[in-house]
C-alpha atoms as one frame of an Amber mdcrd trajectory, in Angstrom:
protein
  -2.107 -32.857  -0.328  -2.832 -29.224   1.147  -7.073 -28.735   1.945  -8.613
 -25.248   0.752 -11.640 -23.610   2.724 -13.990 -20.818   1.713 -15.382 -18.257
   3.616 -17.123 -18.385   0.504 -19.412 -20.900  -0.469 -18.619 -21.059  -4.081
 -15.988 -23.158  -4.799 -12.764 -22.696  -6.888 -14.435 -23.482 -10.224 -17.559
 -21.421  -9.666 -14.584 -18.082  -9.119 -12.813 -19.149 -11.873 -16.114 -18.556
 -13.962 -16.965 -15.612 -12.069 -13.587 -14.596 -13.098 -13.728 -14.991 -16.609
 -17.949 -13.774 -16.425 -16.361 -10.565 -15.285 -13.786 -10.246 -17.601 -15.884
 -10.785 -20.356 -18.181  -7.913 -18.842 -15.299  -5.451 -18.942 -13.945  -6.612
 -22.295 -17.402  -5.425 -23.768 -17.290  -2.223 -21.553 -13.333  -2.378 -23.501
 -14.874  -1.711 -26.485 -17.093   0.995 -25.772 -14.382   2.945 -23.778 -12.446
   2.962 -27.333 -14.743   4.972 -28.617 -14.589   7.422 -26.427 -10.357   7.177
 -26.640 -10.596   7.819 -29.984 -11.000  11.234 -29.518  -8.629  11.251 -27.022
 -10.600  12.357 -24.195 -10.899   9.192 -21.768  -7.607   7.088 -20.230  -9.122
   3.613 -18.953  -7.186   2.249 -16.654  -6.762  -1.437 -14.888  -6.565  -0.914
 -11.606  -5.500  -4.497  -9.677  -7.852  -4.266  -7.050 -11.444  -3.008  -6.648
 -11.171   0.542  -4.676 -12.972   0.101  -0.634 -12.938   3.793  -0.255 -12.574
   7.318  -1.501 -12.361   8.906   2.176  -8.492   9.322   2.171  -7.962   9.275
   5.903  -9.286   5.251   5.510  -7.391   3.716   2.843  -5.323   0.619   3.510
  -4.723  -0.535   0.350  -2.725   1.179  -2.715  -5.516   0.672  -5.173  -7.640
   3.008  -3.275  -4.444   5.166  -2.647  -4.409   5.422  -6.492  -7.364   6.824
  -6.885  -7.664   9.095  -4.312  -4.592  11.087  -5.413  -6.523  12.023  -8.592
  -8.987  13.521  -7.054  -7.075  14.963  -3.924  -4.083  17.256  -3.389  -1.695
  17.074  -0.217   0.246  19.668   1.243   3.168  18.394  -0.750   3.731  16.310
  -2.816   7.007  13.452  -3.656   8.950  13.938  -6.707   9.824  11.433  -9.149
  14.031  10.823  -7.173  11.584  10.781  -4.230  12.324  14.042  -2.701   9.468
  16.964  -1.303   7.985  19.489  -3.751   5.091  22.339  -2.839   1.659  21.587
  -3.459  -1.479  22.457  -1.827   1.074  24.684   0.621   3.518  26.952  -1.852
   6.322  26.708   1.516   6.892  26.139   4.473   8.927  27.271   7.385  10.642
  25.033  10.107   9.846  27.472  13.309  12.351  24.966  15.227  12.737  21.311
  15.537   9.036  20.746  16.009   6.815  23.150  14.530   6.546  23.621  10.992
   4.582  26.241   9.390   2.962  26.432   5.621   2.083  29.300   3.732  -0.359
  27.917   1.737  -1.323  28.234  -1.677  -4.170  30.969  -2.745  -7.332  31.149
  -5.200  -7.832  27.006  -4.627 -11.165  26.075  -5.476 -12.620  22.441  -4.309
 -14.953  20.541  -6.356 -18.176  21.669  -4.620 -16.765  25.193  -5.618 -15.272
  26.221  -1.895 -12.565  27.845  -1.557  -9.169  25.708  -0.223  -8.289  27.373
   2.952  -6.243  26.595   6.245  -9.320  25.199   8.006  -9.347  22.121   5.614
  -5.797  21.185   6.996  -6.888  21.436  10.228 -10.153  19.945  10.144  -8.269
  16.897   7.827  -5.203  16.577  10.420  -7.561  16.817  13.675 -10.437  13.924
  12.388  -8.088  11.579  10.637  -5.919  11.549  13.790  -9.088  11.137  16.113
  -8.972   7.738  17.923 -12.328   7.239  18.210 -12.901   7.472  14.528 -11.024
   4.982  14.049  -9.029   6.097  10.598  -6.638   3.313   8.896  -4.363   6.089
   8.180  -3.934   7.537  12.113  -0.304   5.699  12.863   0.885   7.192   9.102
   0.976  10.647  10.667   0.812   9.541  14.713   3.848  12.061  15.274   1.506
  15.988  14.648   0.462  17.025  18.214  -2.829  17.601  16.964  -4.460  19.634
  20.166  -1.213  22.233  19.010  -1.939  22.782  15.299  -2.519  26.278  14.857
  -4.782  27.823  11.904  -2.833  31.701  11.488  -4.792  32.909   9.319  -6.706
  31.471   6.493  -3.649  30.250   4.109  -1.274  29.874   7.001  -0.538  27.264
   9.120   1.390  25.862  12.609   1.564  21.922  12.294   3.570  20.755  15.386
   4.737  17.366  16.263   4.913  15.565  19.499   9.040  15.254  19.149  11.271
  16.256  16.574  10.366  14.133  13.758  13.174  14.247  10.924  10.823  12.631
   7.932   8.029  14.948   8.772   7.745  16.309   5.353   7.954  13.100   3.695
   5.061  11.714   5.721   2.897  14.896   4.741   3.187  14.476   1.278   1.979
  10.581   2.299  -1.656   9.635   0.792  -3.115   8.983   4.036  -2.427  13.149
   4.717  -4.364  14.504   1.436  -6.496  17.361   2.331 -10.732  16.725   2.011
 -13.178  19.097   2.129 -14.702  20.300   6.120 -17.919  20.963   5.065 -18.734
  18.425   2.887 -16.847  15.827   4.548 -18.835  17.409   8.134 -22.208  17.003
   5.937 -21.712  13.524   4.349 -20.226  11.868   7.836 -19.602   7.960   6.566
 -20.862   8.165   3.385 -18.349  10.912   3.163 -15.548   7.869   0.858 -18.804
   7.886  -1.527 -19.307  11.219  -2.392 -15.652  12.769  -2.084 -14.849  16.471
  -2.654 -11.034  17.262  -3.346  -8.948  19.636  -4.907  -7.223  16.967  -7.426
  -7.762  16.898 -11.037 -10.258  15.140 -11.068 -13.403  14.344  -9.673 -15.599
  11.484  -9.233 -18.676  11.267 -11.568 -20.136   7.693 -10.763 -18.847   4.501
  -8.972 -20.251   1.439 -10.103 -19.202  -0.490  -7.342 -17.562  -3.675  -7.763
 -16.528  -2.955 -10.936 -15.128   0.727 -11.798 -14.327   3.949 -10.565 -15.490
   7.462 -13.269 -13.732  10.474 -12.669 -14.324  13.286 -14.726 -12.063  16.710
 -15.301 -12.155  18.947 -12.622 -11.444  22.183 -14.749 -10.594  24.393 -11.828
  -7.534  22.881 -10.669  -4.793  24.851  -9.371  -2.734  23.745 -12.302  -5.003
  23.889 -14.949  -7.525  21.166 -16.143  -6.325  17.952 -17.086  -5.068  16.543
 -20.403  -8.256  14.862 -20.907 -12.029  14.884 -19.550 -12.716  11.106 -18.019
 -10.115   9.139 -16.221 -12.447   5.653 -15.142 -10.344   3.053 -12.820 -11.410
  -0.740 -13.212 -11.292  -3.198 -10.401  -9.643  -5.688 -12.323  -8.273  -8.260
  -9.830  -7.430 -10.998 -12.412  -4.109 -10.930 -13.740  -4.370 -11.881 -17.407
  -7.481 -10.092 -17.831  -5.742  -6.884 -16.922  -3.215  -7.880 -19.736  -5.631
  -8.605 -22.332  -7.334  -5.414 -21.950  -4.249  -3.867 -22.612  -3.540  -5.883
 -25.573  -6.731  -5.468 -26.873  -7.139  -1.576 -26.276  -9.659  -2.342 -23.357
  -7.949  -0.092 -20.976  -4.853   2.227 -21.808  -2.901   1.687 -18.317  -2.314
  -1.600 -16.562  -0.885  -1.591 -13.360   1.146  -5.221 -12.296   1.479  -6.762
 -14.690   2.139 -10.027 -14.334   5.653 -11.675 -14.764   4.015 -14.557 -17.261
   2.514 -11.474 -19.644   6.268  -8.952 -19.719   7.182 -10.549 -22.509   4.522
 -10.055 -24.227   3.272  -6.745 -23.278   7.330  -5.858 -24.042   7.188  -7.231
 -27.340   3.682  -5.786 -28.659   4.290  -2.577 -31.149   0.889  -1.599 -29.428
   1.975  -0.897 -26.461   4.944   0.056 -23.884   6.081  -1.629 -20.123   7.673
   0.124 -17.703   9.644  -2.032 -15.370  11.562  -0.466 -12.023  12.044  -1.306
  -8.536   8.602  -0.691  -6.325   9.775  -0.062  -2.842   7.627  -3.292  -1.786
   8.143  -6.246   0.801   6.150  -9.247  -0.172   6.320 -11.296   3.261   4.451
 -14.390   4.958   3.087 -12.985   8.518   2.344 -14.975  11.541  -0.196 -13.697
  14.158   2.320 -13.765  17.469  -0.381 -13.332  19.502  -1.813 -17.048  18.778
  -1.338 -20.316  18.836   0.808 -21.985  17.709   2.838 -18.880  16.658   2.538
 -17.474  20.016   6.198 -19.500  20.331   9.043 -18.021  19.176  10.510 -21.433
  18.865   7.573 -22.438  16.416   7.879 -18.971  14.057  11.630 -19.680  13.563
  11.426 -23.654  12.984   8.430 -22.692  10.109  11.183 -19.605   8.745  14.257
 -22.232   9.035  11.731 -24.470   6.943  11.499 -22.534   3.821  12.905 -22.504
   0.827  12.235 -18.307   0.451  14.473 -18.071  -2.907  12.307 -21.085  -4.131
   8.929 -18.816  -2.743  10.310 -15.899  -5.137  11.391 -17.506  -7.766   7.994
 -19.221  -8.595   5.793 -16.726  -6.977   7.103 -13.724  -7.974   9.760 -14.491
 -11.086  10.789 -11.016 -12.515   7.545  -9.221 -10.967  11.026  -9.695  -7.620
  13.772 -10.578  -6.160  14.099 -12.469  -3.299  13.885 -10.464  -0.489  17.193
 -10.307   1.963  15.902  -8.575   5.289  12.691  -7.094   7.175  12.319  -3.981
   4.872  12.646  -3.448   1.107  16.241  -3.215  -0.038  15.859  -0.334  -1.063
  14.806   1.615   1.746  18.207   3.636   2.798  18.576   2.309   6.207  18.445
  -0.940   4.966  20.736  -3.300   6.873  22.207  -5.743   4.560  23.675  -7.923
   7.436  20.584  -9.203   8.873  20.414 -12.544  10.394  18.250 -14.650   7.931
  16.561 -17.600   8.321  18.341 -19.973   5.228  16.851 -23.164   4.805  17.958
 -25.935   7.844  15.078 -28.616   8.325  17.292 -30.124  10.923  17.299 -27.361
  13.078  13.717 -26.684  12.334  13.305 -30.047  13.727  14.821 -29.378  16.702
  13.040 -26.125  17.325   9.741 -27.872  17.307  10.454 -30.841  19.509  11.406
 -28.070  21.745   8.131 -26.170  21.432   6.355 -29.475  21.980   5.304 -29.743
  18.280   7.572 -32.923  17.499   4.787 -34.798  15.997   3.740 -31.673  13.880
   0.369 -29.436  13.942  -2.413 -28.117  11.701  -2.672 -24.434  10.093  -4.527
 -21.950   8.137  -3.236 -19.673   6.134  -5.199 -16.817   4.634  -4.614 -15.187
   1.270  -6.736 -13.143  -0.647  -7.214 -14.099  -4.463  -3.993 -13.068  -5.474
  -2.651 -15.532  -7.807   1.092 -15.331  -6.346  -0.293 -15.852  -3.083  -2.328
 -18.837  -3.956   1.094 -20.147  -6.009   3.500 -19.559  -2.845   0.736 -20.601
  -0.477   0.796 -24.278  -2.288   4.583 -24.396  -2.662   4.759 -23.181   1.291
   2.450 -25.844   2.443   4.321 -28.579   0.705   7.472 -27.429   2.170   5.662
 -28.311   5.295   4.445 -31.336   5.039   8.548 -32.116   5.455   7.751 -31.382
   9.653   4.464 -33.133   9.775   2.345 -29.809   9.357  -0.650 -29.700   7.480
  -1.519 -26.397   5.964  -4.924 -25.501   4.797  -5.322 -22.396   2.380  -8.450
 -19.912   3.197  -9.044 -17.705   0.473 -10.699 -14.332   1.463 -12.295 -11.371
  -1.034  -9.599  -8.058  -0.738 -11.892  -5.785   2.001 -13.099  -9.287   3.633
  -9.429  -9.789   4.055  -8.278  -6.480   5.458 -10.438  -6.732   8.517  -9.877
 -10.438   9.465  -6.020  -9.459   9.317  -6.743  -6.684  10.971  -8.653  -8.252
  13.847  -5.975 -11.030  14.567  -8.766 -13.746  13.376  -5.655 -15.329  11.024
  -2.877 -17.896  12.081  -1.072 -17.320   9.263  -1.160 -14.448   5.973   0.395
 -12.923   3.151   0.550  -9.671   2.826   2.749  -6.718   1.423   4.066  -3.129
   2.809   4.424  -0.294   0.686   7.390   1.794   2.269   5.607   4.899  -0.482
   8.085   7.454   1.200  11.122   5.641   1.067  12.005   6.492   4.875  12.645
   3.616   7.323  10.773   4.901  10.001   7.729   4.423   7.092   9.187   0.578
   6.291   8.963  -0.183  10.478   7.442   1.677  12.535   3.113   0.896  11.240
   4.209  -2.736  11.147   6.035  -3.372  13.895   5.061  -1.010  17.028   2.327
  -2.323  19.141   0.584   0.912  18.922  -0.449   0.335  15.016  -1.649  -3.472
  16.524  -4.578  -4.140  14.327  -4.121  -1.485  11.936  -0.487  -2.297   9.826
   1.147  -4.612  12.574  -1.187  -7.758  11.981   1.545  -9.546  12.850   0.906
  -8.429  16.221   3.800  -7.985  17.483   4.116  -6.536  20.835   7.865  -6.432
  22.287   8.383  -2.946  24.763  12.433  -2.815  23.452  11.733  -2.483  19.549
   9.179   0.117  19.919  11.603   2.008  22.427  13.862   2.280  19.247  11.200
   2.675  16.775  10.246   5.354  19.126  13.705   6.911  19.400  13.916   6.796
  15.681  10.875   9.590  15.551  13.250  11.851  17.791  16.276  11.351  16.129
  17.394  14.266  13.893  21.268  12.934  12.939  21.198  10.850   9.910  23.788
   8.600  10.809  21.968   8.187  14.113  18.905   7.040  12.825  20.398   4.743
  10.631  22.396   3.207  13.563  18.252   2.851  14.835  16.864   0.975  12.250
  19.746  -1.399  11.602  19.317  -2.524  15.184  15.413  -2.763  14.882  16.174
  -4.679  12.164  18.425  -6.825  13.852  15.275  -7.361  16.906  12.797  -8.101
  14.144  15.311 -10.968  12.736  15.670 -12.498  15.946  11.989 -12.100  16.521
  10.661 -13.553  13.287   7.242 -11.977  13.124   7.116 -12.366   8.952   8.969
 -14.230   6.755  10.551 -11.856   4.560   9.826 -12.954   0.737  10.867 -10.926
  -2.201  11.264  -7.292  -2.846   8.570  -5.855  -5.317   9.808  -4.737  -8.941
   6.625  -2.762 -10.267   5.729  -3.950 -14.032   3.163  -1.034 -15.654   1.941
  -1.360 -18.979   0.669   1.143 -21.038  -0.587   1.481 -24.479   1.743   2.946
 -26.802   0.043   6.513 -28.098  -0.771   7.803 -24.441   1.815  10.430 -23.857
   3.098  12.007 -20.510   2.977   9.003 -18.202   5.704   8.595 -15.599   5.243
   5.625 -13.145   6.090   6.500  -9.653   7.787   4.641  -7.568   4.878   4.801
  -4.801   2.318   3.186  -6.716   0.512   5.812  -6.919   1.260   6.977 -10.781
  -0.681  10.789 -11.670  -2.553  11.133 -15.004  -3.083  15.510 -14.393  -0.548
  15.607 -17.412  -1.042  12.565 -19.233  -2.684  11.904 -22.449  -2.819  10.511
 -26.512  -0.943  11.745 -28.989  -1.816  13.628 -31.618
């Protein structure tokens, strides 16, 4: 039997009771939400986790990015077909292979009434990339040469990269590059994440910590006012509660409908289900710097021990397909020929014997309170028993979980990575370059050979050459075995049938500026 450990003194039954209580509270709130929404002025969204911050520089989770994409704009914005289109920048020109010059949109206002200028762009990037500030988004835009940023005038700015970087525009479209208001950020300091000021179609009205973020329409948005006056994001981590809220009308949009509820939403005449391939990889990770997983043979043994197809099927069902590599297979440089550790218990035993663990060992897997991850951990623990390995499961609250894995205080964990730009650099560099240890690199991978390849991918401008670089990088990752890929995500978002204008985004950051209700 698998032992369970908790960082919190509450037992699992207590957590279940808390979840039920939260669900009842949310359902109660949903009634008043429906009354407001009946007038066509209030969209209520069931987010799959509570927000951590509304400072886009500091965000390291998708749930928070989704909210921030309503509050802020970037210089450029991703299109539905994964291209890039103008946003706060009206146009841009490559002055050379390292320098982009942007012509900014004039007359754009921040929520505090200040006009948006090039100084806000400069301040956003300088503070984001300041290593002393320690912002989570720094690794995604580390290619920018901060010292070389040049403000030509209020509406013209030049942004150089340290070296030629083919994917710079797709990275400036990432949510970490959303533009903040310089004056407000300087005034608020570390409190800016609770008092955000952007140029987006919605502004913060109230943050009920642990429950909901309430936004209201910003009527002076440069695209024109949003369709609705109010937009509320409720943090509802429990999958079935999100489904129930959608079915009963307590919310109008529910992200990540669980596989067990898909049929109900499809067949309900009051709801519409959007299903699409995401760019996310679900994976098990080892801390490669802590025993016993600092030994490659142990990591490889665990990789051989598992039936990952079974893990993907049972844990994710129709919400995912078994992974076939070390990035999501929809990313254009995916390597279909990368080495896979198909289940081979005899080879696993041999490797453990060689590493001095022939009699097995005890290990702890740290996860957040995510039902799919809990299911996967249970099955994984049972499979490891075949090798004499006893696995405890440590379940943590999401924010604490992120802190623990960033600090490297874990042995094994589970995470997912959304390469929302669709570029292989985004899929690999944050997770495996040693520069990002403690940020996205939570396997603490440190391989000079891999670092060199990933850096080469930054500077190479030829698409075919980049393809070969990233395919070779995936082969090195496979040999090093810092993670065990489990599934490529499929996303399922449910909406109420009377909602109009909702377009699901492959990035997971669905926008609400043009969403409203049927007449």
